[in-house]
Every structure is written in C-alpha cells, then in structure tokens.
Amino acid sequence: VIIAGALSSVPTTSATSSCDVPPSSDWSQDVPGDYIEVSTVGDGGLEGLFGYGTASNSLKPLERGLSTEWSDGTWAGFQGVAVMNNSATTLSMVLMPGYLYTFCIDFSHSGGSAASEAQGDIYLMTDQNYGMYEIEYGSRGFGGPELDMMPVEWRDMATWLPFRDSHAYESVGYEEFSVAIDSTGTAWSSLGLQDSQNRVYHLVLDGWDNSRVADSGATGGTMNVEIMIDVEERQTLPNYTAYMLIGALPLSCIIIPMILHSRYHSAALASDEGEMREVPYLKDG
C-alpha cells in the first residue's frame, strides 16, 4: 500500500504541527551523523547521473524522529542547516518500508542576512534524479531546454523529477509533507528472488533559480532551515500480496470456466448411467 500525501502549508507559529519531535531527541549512544548526511549541492558528474557516489553507502536506516535543533549536544560540532544564496543544501538519508515519515521544514532569515524573503523550494529525490539535479546545478548559466515547451511524457528524459513526481514544494516559508516507502528494491526483491538494498533519498533545500517554472529564485542572502522528521511505525501488508491480487483476476478467468465445465461434464455422465429395468413383453393373440 502506498501512502504519500502533502499536508497543506501552515504558519510557523501553528500549534498543530504534525511533527512531534522535541529538540533534544533521545538518541542515547547513537550519533545522528550515522543516519543523515548534510552537504552542499556540488557540480555532479556522470557518476551522479547513474546513481553512484552521491551519498555515503554507510548510512543507517532512519527509524526514529530527529530535529536539527539539538539542545543536548547529541551531535557535537553540528552547526545547523543553512542554505547559501544561489545554492542548495541536501540531507541524504535511508528511508525504509514500514514507516511513515513526516517532514516539517521552516525557512528563516540568517542573522545579518539581506535576503528579501525567507522562502525556498523543497524537493525529495531518488539517487538518480539527484545526480541529474547536480548536473543541472553545475551547468547553470549556460541555458537549457524550456521544460514548459516539452511534452510531459518526455520531460523525465531531459531533467530531474521529484520522488513520485509529486514531492515538490516551491516558494514556501514553511511546509509539512508525509511519505511512506513501499519497497527497498525491485519487483524481484519483493518476491524474495533478489536481495533488497537500502535506498538513499535526498531532501533538497533549493535556494537558486532551477529549471522548474514555479520555483523561487535566489533570495539574495543566507537562510537558516529548521527540519523536524517524525518517524511513525505502521503495519503494512507484505509486498507479494499486491502481485497475488493482480494475478487473481486473470487466473480466475481460466480456472473458473474449467471447474464449471468439469462439473457439467460429470453431471452429464452421471445421467447416462441410469438403472437397468426389465420390461414385460406382451405377445399378440
């Protein structure tokens, strides 16, 4: 079952935030840096296009909530998350099936910043699309294809797309959205015929004018970003149940007529095997 939906934007001061994560999250002996990787978007190469080398392969699956505003020194040396002018910042993490992830993201002015307005763009991407995003960032200023002039079905061959083509939140100061991952690999891995691999997803905080039409441009200064991720475990059906349900209809179209034909044929044979009786013979005269 796939659950993915965007929650409407609410003010920063709202008391009904969907992320119930305190600043001093209980991480015990774990280090948040083992679960998320914060980096500035660089100039991607071909390895990023094919999904290699864009994030550390040693990241552990994110199975607990976190806030980037730690108040107990859990992550020593962590300076917080900021988006520089005409740049982008990325949080890379491993999202797992069986959990509902709710993201609450708040942009604010940095101290002494000349930013006109604390608004940015938020994208959730897979590894391959993030690699294409890096390539576009590296080639900014050289121009590119006008996406609004291209057919929708061709755009995925020319540029990057957000996860499920829906997790893009542009020109926002505060945003909440939720996502649940349905699989860690291919259809073969869900059937147990291939090993599943942890997939890295990238939460991109965009502060430059990318190729999308509705995105916000550079703000002219640095923005601080507070991020809370609420992780909730949920019960899901095994992946193979979807294949069983999909295959049940065509199989029933074959099996049910065979059963009906067999029962009809058996009933006809039974009616032919009647009991033999002697009939008296009467002679004339």
PDB file of C-alpha atoms in Angstrom:
ATOM      1  CA  VAL A   1       0.000   0.000   0.000  1.00  0.00           C
ATOM      2  CA  ILE A   2       1.432   3.333  -0.994  1.00  0.00           C
ATOM      3  CA  ILE A   3       0.770   6.296   1.192  1.00  0.00           C
ATOM      4  CA  ALA A   4       2.129   9.614   0.035  1.00  0.00           C
ATOM      5  CA  GLY A   5       0.454  12.953   0.569  1.00  0.00           C
ATOM      6  CA  ALA A   6       1.253  16.575   1.065  1.00  0.00           C
ATOM      7  CA  LEU A   7      -0.127  18.409   4.048  1.00  0.00           C
ATOM      8  CA  SER A   8      -1.168  21.982   3.490  1.00  0.00           C
ATOM      9  CA  SER A   9       1.210  24.739   4.492  1.00  0.00           C
ATOM     10  CA  VAL A  10       0.645  26.261   7.931  1.00  0.00           C
ATOM     11  CA  PRO A  11       2.272  29.198   9.710  1.00  0.00           C
ATOM     12  CA  THR A  12       5.404  28.662  11.745  1.00  0.00           C
ATOM     13  CA  THR A  13       3.605  29.542  14.950  1.00  0.00           C
ATOM     14  CA  SER A  14       0.940  26.905  14.459  1.00  0.00           C
ATOM     15  CA  ALA A  15       0.353  24.710  17.489  1.00  0.00           C
ATOM     16  CA  THR A  16      -0.917  21.883  15.331  1.00  0.00           C
ATOM     17  CA  SER A  17       2.385  20.860  13.780  1.00  0.00           C
ATOM     18  CA  SER A  18       2.389  17.288  12.517  1.00  0.00           C
ATOM     19  CA  CYS A  19       5.947  16.696  13.758  1.00  0.00           C
ATOM     20  CA  ASP A  20       6.005  15.749  17.426  1.00  0.00           C
ATOM     21  CA  VAL A  21       9.785  15.781  17.790  1.00  0.00           C
ATOM     22  CA  PRO A  22      11.452  17.612  20.706  1.00  0.00           C
ATOM     23  CA  PRO A  23      14.756  19.432  20.050  1.00  0.00           C
ATOM     24  CA  SER A  24      16.543  17.082  22.455  1.00  0.00           C
ATOM     25  CA  SER A  25      15.521  13.798  20.833  1.00  0.00           C
ATOM     26  CA  ASP A  26      16.580  10.672  22.714  1.00  0.00           C
ATOM     27  CA  TRP A  27      19.422   9.270  20.643  1.00  0.00           C
ATOM     28  CA  SER A  28      21.223   7.524  23.526  1.00  0.00           C
ATOM     29  CA  GLN A  29      24.625   6.443  22.242  1.00  0.00           C
ATOM     30  CA  ASP A  30      23.759   6.801  18.569  1.00  0.00           C
ATOM     31  CA  VAL A  31      25.195   9.638  16.516  1.00  0.00           C
ATOM     32  CA  PRO A  32      22.749  11.392  14.140  1.00  0.00           C
ATOM     33  CA  GLY A  33      25.562  11.719  11.625  1.00  0.00           C
ATOM     34  CA  ASP A  34      25.335   7.960  11.061  1.00  0.00           C
ATOM     35  CA  TYR A  35      21.745   8.386   9.845  1.00  0.00           C
ATOM     36  CA  ILE A  36      21.732  11.639   7.879  1.00  0.00           C
ATOM     37  CA  GLU A  37      24.344  13.360   5.748  1.00  0.00           C
ATOM     38  CA  VAL A  38      24.213  17.130   5.273  1.00  0.00           C
ATOM     39  CA  SER A  39      26.017  18.547   2.254  1.00  0.00           C
ATOM     40  CA  THR A  40      26.029  21.453  -0.174  1.00  0.00           C
ATOM     41  CA  VAL A  41      24.973  20.628  -3.704  1.00  0.00           C
ATOM     42  CA  GLY A  42      28.044  20.398  -5.906  1.00  0.00           C
ATOM     43  CA  ASP A  43      28.706  20.032  -9.592  1.00  0.00           C
ATOM     44  CA  GLY A  44      27.582  16.494 -10.331  1.00  0.00           C
ATOM     45  CA  GLY A  45      29.276  14.187 -12.815  1.00  0.00           C
ATOM     46  CA  LEU A  46      28.313  11.047 -14.697  1.00  0.00           C
ATOM     47  CA  GLU A  47      28.601   9.004 -11.521  1.00  0.00           C
ATOM     48  CA  GLY A  48      25.768  11.104 -10.082  1.00  0.00           C
ATOM     49  CA  LEU A  49      23.670  10.601 -13.205  1.00  0.00           C
ATOM     50  CA  PHE A  50      23.796   6.828 -12.779  1.00  0.00           C
ATOM     51  CA  GLY A  51      23.242   6.957  -9.046  1.00  0.00           C
ATOM     52  CA  TYR A  52      26.743   6.249  -7.756  1.00  0.00           C
ATOM     53  CA  GLY A  53      28.713   8.200  -5.219  1.00  0.00           C
ATOM     54  CA  THR A  54      26.086  10.804  -4.411  1.00  0.00           C
ATOM     55  CA  ALA A  55      25.901   9.879  -0.727  1.00  0.00           C
ATOM     56  CA  SER A  56      27.680   7.685   1.740  1.00  0.00           C
ATOM     57  CA  ASN A  57      26.842   3.998   1.457  1.00  0.00           C
ATOM     58  CA  SER A  58      27.311   3.598   5.213  1.00  0.00           C
ATOM     59  CA  LEU A  59      24.174   5.495   6.216  1.00  0.00           C
ATOM     60  CA  LYS A  60      21.919   3.565   8.576  1.00  0.00           C
ATOM     61  CA  PRO A  61      18.142   3.385   8.015  1.00  0.00           C
ATOM     62  CA  LEU A  62      16.290   6.240   9.686  1.00  0.00           C
ATOM     63  CA  GLU A  63      13.950   4.609  12.195  1.00  0.00           C
ATOM     64  CA  ARG A  64      13.497   7.372  14.775  1.00  0.00           C
ATOM     65  CA  GLY A  65      12.487  11.002  14.746  1.00  0.00           C
ATOM     66  CA  LEU A  66      15.015  13.802  14.722  1.00  0.00           C
ATOM     67  CA  SER A  67      15.286  17.565  14.862  1.00  0.00           C
ATOM     68  CA  THR A  68      18.155  19.633  13.507  1.00  0.00           C
ATOM     69  CA  GLU A  69      17.857  21.903  16.566  1.00  0.00           C
ATOM     70  CA  TRP A  70      19.642  19.652  19.059  1.00  0.00           C
ATOM     71  CA  SER A  71      19.884  21.217  22.504  1.00  0.00           C
ATOM     72  CA  ASP A  72      21.716  18.461  24.384  1.00  0.00           C
ATOM     73  CA  GLY A  73      24.930  18.250  22.378  1.00  0.00           C
ATOM     74  CA  THR A  74      23.916  14.944  20.789  1.00  0.00           C
ATOM     75  CA  TRP A  75      25.720  15.808  17.573  1.00  0.00           C
ATOM     76  CA  ALA A  76      28.910  17.569  18.585  1.00  0.00           C
ATOM     77  CA  GLY A  77      30.037  20.243  16.168  1.00  0.00           C
ATOM     78  CA  PHE A  78      26.767  20.350  14.228  1.00  0.00           C
ATOM     79  CA  GLN A  79      26.236  23.933  13.095  1.00  0.00           C
ATOM     80  CA  GLY A  80      22.656  23.554  11.914  1.00  0.00           C
ATOM     81  CA  VAL A  81      21.269  23.631   8.382  1.00  0.00           C
ATOM     82  CA  ALA A  82      21.597  26.702   6.175  1.00  0.00           C
ATOM     83  CA  VAL A  83      21.024  27.457   2.508  1.00  0.00           C
ATOM     84  CA  MET A  84      23.505  29.869   0.970  1.00  0.00           C
ATOM     85  CA  ASN A  85      22.411  32.395  -1.628  1.00  0.00           C
ATOM     86  CA  ASN A  86      22.113  30.900  -5.126  1.00  0.00           C
ATOM     87  CA  SER A  87      22.889  27.426  -3.784  1.00  0.00           C
ATOM     88  CA  ALA A  88      21.195  24.376  -2.275  1.00  0.00           C
ATOM     89  CA  THR A  89      21.655  22.127   0.739  1.00  0.00           C
ATOM     90  CA  THR A  90      20.890  18.413   0.817  1.00  0.00           C
ATOM     91  CA  LEU A  91      20.026  15.984   3.605  1.00  0.00           C
ATOM     92  CA  SER A  92      20.659  12.415   2.483  1.00  0.00           C
ATOM     93  CA  MET A  93      19.038   9.560   4.400  1.00  0.00           C
ATOM     94  CA  VAL A  94      17.847   5.977   4.071  1.00  0.00           C
ATOM     95  CA  LEU A  95      14.049   5.688   4.252  1.00  0.00           C
ATOM     96  CA  MET A  96      12.625   2.242   4.939  1.00  0.00           C
ATOM     97  CA  PRO A  97       9.302   0.480   4.273  1.00  0.00           C
ATOM     98  CA  GLY A  98       7.092   0.064   7.313  1.00  0.00           C
ATOM     99  CA  TYR A  99       7.492   3.668   8.476  1.00  0.00           C
ATOM    100  CA  LEU A 100       5.613   6.899   7.817  1.00  0.00           C
ATOM    101  CA  TYR A 101       7.953   9.883   7.577  1.00  0.00           C
ATOM    102  CA  THR A 102       6.526  13.349   8.212  1.00  0.00           C
ATOM    103  CA  PHE A 103       8.783  16.297   7.375  1.00  0.00           C
ATOM    104  CA  CYS A 104       8.304  19.765   8.893  1.00  0.00           C
ATOM    105  CA  ILE A 105      10.602  22.362   7.323  1.00  0.00           C
ATOM    106  CA  ASP A 106      10.871  26.024   8.329  1.00  0.00           C
ATOM    107  CA  PHE A 107      12.931  28.652   6.461  1.00  0.00           C
ATOM    108  CA  SER A 108      14.070  31.757   8.363  1.00  0.00           C
ATOM    109  CA  HIS A 109      16.417  34.700   7.845  1.00  0.00           C
ATOM    110  CA  SER A 110      20.003  34.283   8.904  1.00  0.00           C
ATOM    111  CA  GLY A 111      21.423  36.888  11.277  1.00  0.00           C
ATOM    112  CA  GLY A 112      22.510  39.910   9.273  1.00  0.00           C
ATOM    113  CA  SER A 113      21.212  38.389   6.045  1.00  0.00           C
ATOM    114  CA  ALA A 114      19.992  40.665   3.289  1.00  0.00           C
ATOM    115  CA  ALA A 115      17.563  38.055   1.995  1.00  0.00           C
ATOM    116  CA  SER A 116      14.371  39.607   0.663  1.00  0.00           C
ATOM    117  CA  GLU A 117      12.128  36.850   1.960  1.00  0.00           C
ATOM    118  CA  ALA A 118      12.761  33.560   3.712  1.00  0.00           C
ATOM    119  CA  GLN A 119      11.288  31.292   1.058  1.00  0.00           C
ATOM    120  CA  GLY A 120      12.779  28.339  -0.730  1.00  0.00           C
ATOM    121  CA  ASP A 121      11.990  25.166  -2.631  1.00  0.00           C
ATOM    122  CA  ILE A 122      11.839  21.662  -1.181  1.00  0.00           C
ATOM    123  CA  TYR A 123      12.322  18.506  -3.211  1.00  0.00           C
ATOM    124  CA  LEU A 124      12.526  14.844  -2.242  1.00  0.00           C
ATOM    125  CA  MET A 125      14.545  12.867  -4.800  1.00  0.00           C
ATOM    126  CA  THR A 126      15.952   9.451  -5.516  1.00  0.00           C
ATOM    127  CA  ASP A 127      19.657   8.916  -6.146  1.00  0.00           C
ATOM    128  CA  GLN A 128      19.456   9.056  -9.936  1.00  0.00           C
ATOM    129  CA  ASN A 129      17.330  12.192 -10.070  1.00  0.00           C
ATOM    130  CA  TYR A 130      19.581  13.881  -7.541  1.00  0.00           C
ATOM    131  CA  GLY A 131      22.541  13.172  -9.801  1.00  0.00           C
ATOM    132  CA  MET A 132      20.744  14.909 -12.675  1.00  0.00           C
ATOM    133  CA  TYR A 133      19.909  17.794 -10.337  1.00  0.00           C
ATOM    134  CA  GLU A 134      23.612  18.202  -9.553  1.00  0.00           C
ATOM    135  CA  ILE A 135      24.422  18.230 -13.260  1.00  0.00           C
ATOM    136  CA  GLU A 136      21.844  20.965 -13.850  1.00  0.00           C
ATOM    137  CA  TYR A 137      23.260  22.972 -10.957  1.00  0.00           C
ATOM    138  CA  GLY A 138      26.756  22.632 -12.392  1.00  0.00           C
ATOM    139  CA  SER A 139      25.613  23.858 -15.809  1.00  0.00           C
ATOM    140  CA  ARG A 140      23.541  26.789 -14.537  1.00  0.00           C
ATOM    141  CA  GLY A 141      24.054  29.938 -16.559  1.00  0.00           C
ATOM    142  CA  PHE A 142      24.527  28.035 -19.804  1.00  0.00           C
ATOM    143  CA  GLY A 143      20.820  27.821 -20.550  1.00  0.00           C
ATOM    144  CA  GLY A 144      18.822  24.666 -21.124  1.00  0.00           C
ATOM    145  CA  PRO A 145      15.646  23.234 -22.634  1.00  0.00           C
ATOM    146  CA  GLU A 146      12.441  25.071 -21.907  1.00  0.00           C
ATOM    147  CA  LEU A 147      10.524  22.407 -19.996  1.00  0.00           C
ATOM    148  CA  ASP A 148       7.169  24.093 -20.412  1.00  0.00           C
ATOM    149  CA  MET A 149       7.556  23.686 -24.195  1.00  0.00           C
ATOM    150  CA  MET A 150       8.250  19.948 -23.948  1.00  0.00           C
ATOM    151  CA  PRO A 151       5.559  17.229 -23.757  1.00  0.00           C
ATOM    152  CA  VAL A 152       5.092  15.964 -20.206  1.00  0.00           C
ATOM    153  CA  GLU A 153       5.952  12.378 -21.155  1.00  0.00           C
ATOM    154  CA  TRP A 154       9.362  13.489 -22.450  1.00  0.00           C
ATOM    155  CA  ARG A 155      10.441  15.668 -19.556  1.00  0.00           C
ATOM    156  CA  ASP A 156      11.833  12.831 -17.436  1.00  0.00           C
ATOM    157  CA  MET A 157      14.445  12.216 -20.156  1.00  0.00           C
ATOM    158  CA  ALA A 158      15.658  15.813 -20.094  1.00  0.00           C
ATOM    159  CA  THR A 159      15.686  16.741 -16.429  1.00  0.00           C
ATOM    160  CA  TRP A 160      15.277  15.520 -12.870  1.00  0.00           C
ATOM    161  CA  LEU A 161      11.934  14.782 -11.250  1.00  0.00           C
ATOM    162  CA  PRO A 162      10.899  14.786  -7.585  1.00  0.00           C
ATOM    163  CA  PHE A 163      10.058  11.490  -5.927  1.00  0.00           C
ATOM    164  CA  ARG A 164       6.844  10.038  -7.388  1.00  0.00           C
ATOM    165  CA  ASP A 165       6.612  13.221  -9.459  1.00  0.00           C
ATOM    166  CA  SER A 166       4.744  14.879  -6.597  1.00  0.00           C
ATOM    167  CA  HIS A 167       7.092  15.753  -3.737  1.00  0.00           C
ATOM    168  CA  ALA A 168       7.988  19.252  -4.886  1.00  0.00           C
ATOM    169  CA  TYR A 169       7.059  22.199  -2.661  1.00  0.00           C
ATOM    170  CA  GLU A 170       8.106  25.504  -4.168  1.00  0.00           C
ATOM    171  CA  SER A 171       8.220  29.112  -2.943  1.00  0.00           C
ATOM    172  CA  VAL A 172       7.333  28.178   0.632  1.00  0.00           C
ATOM    173  CA  GLY A 173       8.432  29.505   4.006  1.00  0.00           C
ATOM    174  CA  TYR A 174       7.081  26.548   5.972  1.00  0.00           C
ATOM    175  CA  GLU A 175       5.949  23.171   4.699  1.00  0.00           C
ATOM    176  CA  GLU A 176       4.800  19.812   6.026  1.00  0.00           C
ATOM    177  CA  PHE A 177       4.505  16.637   3.984  1.00  0.00           C
ATOM    178  CA  SER A 178       4.453  12.898   4.561  1.00  0.00           C
ATOM    179  CA  VAL A 179       5.805   9.943   2.625  1.00  0.00           C
ATOM    180  CA  ALA A 180       5.916   6.178   3.076  1.00  0.00           C
ATOM    181  CA  ILE A 181       8.198   3.881   1.113  1.00  0.00           C
ATOM    182  CA  ASP A 182       6.630   0.730  -0.308  1.00  0.00           C
ATOM    183  CA  SER A 183       9.766  -1.163  -1.347  1.00  0.00           C
ATOM    184  CA  THR A 184      13.533  -1.134  -0.880  1.00  0.00           C
ATOM    185  CA  GLY A 185      14.327  -2.655  -4.254  1.00  0.00           C
ATOM    186  CA  THR A 186      12.914  -4.125  -7.433  1.00  0.00           C
ATOM    187  CA  ALA A 187       9.916  -6.356  -8.002  1.00  0.00           C
ATOM    188  CA  TRP A 188      12.248  -9.370  -7.825  1.00  0.00           C
ATOM    189  CA  SER A 189      13.453  -8.415  -4.350  1.00  0.00           C
ATOM    190  CA  SER A 190       9.870  -8.087  -3.079  1.00  0.00           C
ATOM    191  CA  LEU A 191       9.304 -11.699  -4.152  1.00  0.00           C
ATOM    192  CA  GLY A 192      12.434 -12.836  -2.348  1.00  0.00           C
ATOM    193  CA  LEU A 193      14.293 -13.610  -5.597  1.00  0.00           C
ATOM    194  CA  GLN A 194      16.842 -10.825  -5.144  1.00  0.00           C
ATOM    195  CA  ASP A 195      18.475  -9.128  -2.187  1.00  0.00           C
ATOM    196  CA  SER A 196      16.992  -5.777  -1.188  1.00  0.00           C
ATOM    197  CA  GLN A 197      19.285  -2.795  -0.797  1.00  0.00           C
ATOM    198  CA  ASN A 198      18.836   0.301   1.311  1.00  0.00           C
ATOM    199  CA  ARG A 199      17.938   3.185  -0.961  1.00  0.00           C
ATOM    200  CA  VAL A 200      19.213   6.678  -0.231  1.00  0.00           C
ATOM    201  CA  TYR A 201      16.777   9.563  -0.628  1.00  0.00           C
ATOM    202  CA  HIS A 202      17.745  13.220  -0.798  1.00  0.00           C
ATOM    203  CA  LEU A 203      15.841  16.091   0.795  1.00  0.00           C
ATOM    204  CA  VAL A 204      16.944  19.096  -1.258  1.00  0.00           C
ATOM    205  CA  LEU A 205      16.547  22.627   0.100  1.00  0.00           C
ATOM    206  CA  ASP A 206      16.786  24.765  -3.007  1.00  0.00           C
ATOM    207  CA  GLY A 207      17.809  28.417  -2.954  1.00  0.00           C
ATOM    208  CA  TRP A 208      18.586  29.086  -6.622  1.00  0.00           C
ATOM    209  CA  ASP A 209      16.616  29.502  -9.833  1.00  0.00           C
ATOM    210  CA  ASN A 210      16.428  25.992 -11.290  1.00  0.00           C
ATOM    211  CA  SER A 211      14.703  24.863 -14.489  1.00  0.00           C
ATOM    212  CA  ARG A 212      11.266  24.376 -12.956  1.00  0.00           C
ATOM    213  CA  VAL A 213       8.765  27.097 -13.784  1.00  0.00           C
ATOM    214  CA  ALA A 214       7.194  27.594 -10.340  1.00  0.00           C
ATOM    215  CA  ASP A 215      10.365  27.568  -8.236  1.00  0.00           C
ATOM    216  CA  SER A 216      11.614  30.573  -6.294  1.00  0.00           C
ATOM    217  CA  GLY A 217      14.805  32.306  -7.336  1.00  0.00           C
ATOM    218  CA  ALA A 218      17.803  33.280  -5.252  1.00  0.00           C
ATOM    219  CA  THR A 219      16.845  35.235  -2.132  1.00  0.00           C
ATOM    220  CA  GLY A 220      19.969  37.380  -2.006  1.00  0.00           C
ATOM    221  CA  GLY A 221      21.173  36.055   1.339  1.00  0.00           C
ATOM    222  CA  THR A 222      21.590  33.042   3.590  1.00  0.00           C
ATOM    223  CA  MET A 223      18.584  31.229   5.063  1.00  0.00           C
ATOM    224  CA  ASN A 224      18.564  29.067   8.169  1.00  0.00           C
ATOM    225  CA  VAL A 225      16.407  25.965   7.995  1.00  0.00           C
ATOM    226  CA  GLU A 226      14.908  24.040  10.887  1.00  0.00           C
ATOM    227  CA  ILE A 227      13.969  20.483   9.983  1.00  0.00           C
ATOM    228  CA  MET A 228      11.979  18.001  12.032  1.00  0.00           C
ATOM    229  CA  ILE A 229      11.337  14.449  10.864  1.00  0.00           C
ATOM    230  CA  ASP A 230       8.666  12.490  12.708  1.00  0.00           C
ATOM    231  CA  VAL A 231       9.006   8.735  12.180  1.00  0.00           C
ATOM    232  CA  GLU A 232       5.991   6.543  12.896  1.00  0.00           C
ATOM    233  CA  GLU A 233       5.962   2.786  12.541  1.00  0.00           C
ATOM    234  CA  ARG A 234       2.965   1.395  10.666  1.00  0.00           C
ATOM    235  CA  GLN A 235       1.581  -2.006   9.781  1.00  0.00           C
ATOM    236  CA  THR A 236       1.645  -2.897   6.103  1.00  0.00           C
ATOM    237  CA  LEU A 237       0.772  -5.924   4.035  1.00  0.00           C
ATOM    238  CA  PRO A 238       3.643  -7.903   2.501  1.00  0.00           C
ATOM    239  CA  ASN A 239       4.627  -6.722  -0.971  1.00  0.00           C
ATOM    240  CA  TYR A 240       3.767 -10.045  -2.589  1.00  0.00           C
ATOM    241  CA  THR A 241       0.074  -9.594  -1.740  1.00  0.00           C
ATOM    242  CA  ALA A 242      -0.182  -6.977  -4.496  1.00  0.00           C
ATOM    243  CA  TYR A 243       1.084  -9.476  -7.064  1.00  0.00           C
ATOM    244  CA  MET A 244      -1.371 -12.079  -5.743  1.00  0.00           C
ATOM    245  CA  LEU A 245      -4.292  -9.681  -6.112  1.00  0.00           C
ATOM    246  CA  ILE A 246      -3.202  -8.610  -9.582  1.00  0.00           C
ATOM    247  CA  GLY A 247      -2.783 -12.211 -10.732  1.00  0.00           C
ATOM    248  CA  ALA A 248      -6.011 -13.453  -9.145  1.00  0.00           C
ATOM    249  CA  LEU A 249      -8.307 -11.972 -11.818  1.00  0.00           C
ATOM    250  CA  PRO A 250      -6.688 -13.499 -14.934  1.00  0.00           C
ATOM    251  CA  LEU A 251      -6.221 -16.820 -13.147  1.00  0.00           C
ATOM    252  CA  SER A 252      -9.873 -16.871 -12.103  1.00  0.00           C
ATOM    253  CA  CYS A 253     -10.896 -16.296 -15.741  1.00  0.00           C
ATOM    254  CA  ILE A 254      -9.092 -19.541 -16.611  1.00  0.00           C
ATOM    255  CA  ILE A 255      -9.774 -21.711 -13.574  1.00  0.00           C
ATOM    256  CA  ILE A 256     -13.489 -20.972 -13.020  1.00  0.00           C
ATOM    257  CA  PRO A 257     -14.587 -21.984 -16.575  1.00  0.00           C
ATOM    258  CA  MET A 258     -12.546 -25.190 -16.253  1.00  0.00           C
ATOM    259  CA  ILE A 259     -14.274 -26.052 -12.965  1.00  0.00           C
ATOM    260  CA  LEU A 260     -17.740 -25.325 -14.386  1.00  0.00           C
ATOM    261  CA  HIS A 261     -17.004 -27.403 -17.491  1.00  0.00           C
ATOM    262  CA  SER A 262     -15.747 -30.310 -15.398  1.00  0.00           C
ATOM    263  CA  ARG A 263     -18.811 -30.300 -13.137  1.00  0.00           C
ATOM    264  CA  TYR A 264     -21.193 -30.056 -16.117  1.00  0.00           C
ATOM    265  CA  HIS A 265     -19.434 -32.927 -17.881  1.00  0.00           C
ATOM    266  CA  SER A 266     -19.545 -35.076 -14.741  1.00  0.00           C
ATOM    267  CA  ALA A 267     -23.274 -34.425 -14.321  1.00  0.00           C
ATOM    268  CA  ALA A 268     -23.937 -35.469 -17.932  1.00  0.00           C
ATOM    269  CA  LEU A 269     -22.072 -38.769 -17.492  1.00  0.00           C
ATOM    270  CA  ALA A 270     -23.970 -39.498 -14.300  1.00  0.00           C
ATOM    271  CA  SER A 271     -27.338 -39.011 -16.037  1.00  0.00           C
ATOM    272  CA  ASP A 272     -26.402 -41.504 -18.805  1.00  0.00           C
ATOM    273  CA  GLU A 273     -25.671 -44.278 -16.310  1.00  0.00           C
ATOM    274  CA  GLY A 274     -29.300 -44.986 -15.364  1.00  0.00           C
ATOM    275  CA  GLU A 275     -30.582 -48.189 -13.619  1.00  0.00           C
ATOM    276  CA  MET A 276     -31.458 -51.132 -15.969  1.00  0.00           C
ATOM    277  CA  ARG A 277     -35.043 -52.471 -15.584  1.00  0.00           C
ATOM    278  CA  GLU A 278     -36.842 -55.462 -17.162  1.00  0.00           C
ATOM    279  CA  VAL A 279     -39.890 -54.594 -19.234  1.00  0.00           C
ATOM    280  CA  PRO A 280     -42.569 -57.343 -19.726  1.00  0.00           C
ATOM    281  CA  TYR A 281     -43.061 -58.469 -23.325  1.00  0.00           C
ATOM    282  CA  LEU A 282     -46.675 -58.979 -24.471  1.00  0.00           C
ATOM    283  CA  LYS A 283     -47.408 -61.220 -27.441  1.00  0.00           C
ATOM    284  CA  ASP A 284     -50.300 -60.562 -29.828  1.00  0.00           C
ATOM    285  CA  GLY A 285     -53.235 -63.054 -29.782  1.00  0.00           C
TER     286      GLY A 285
END
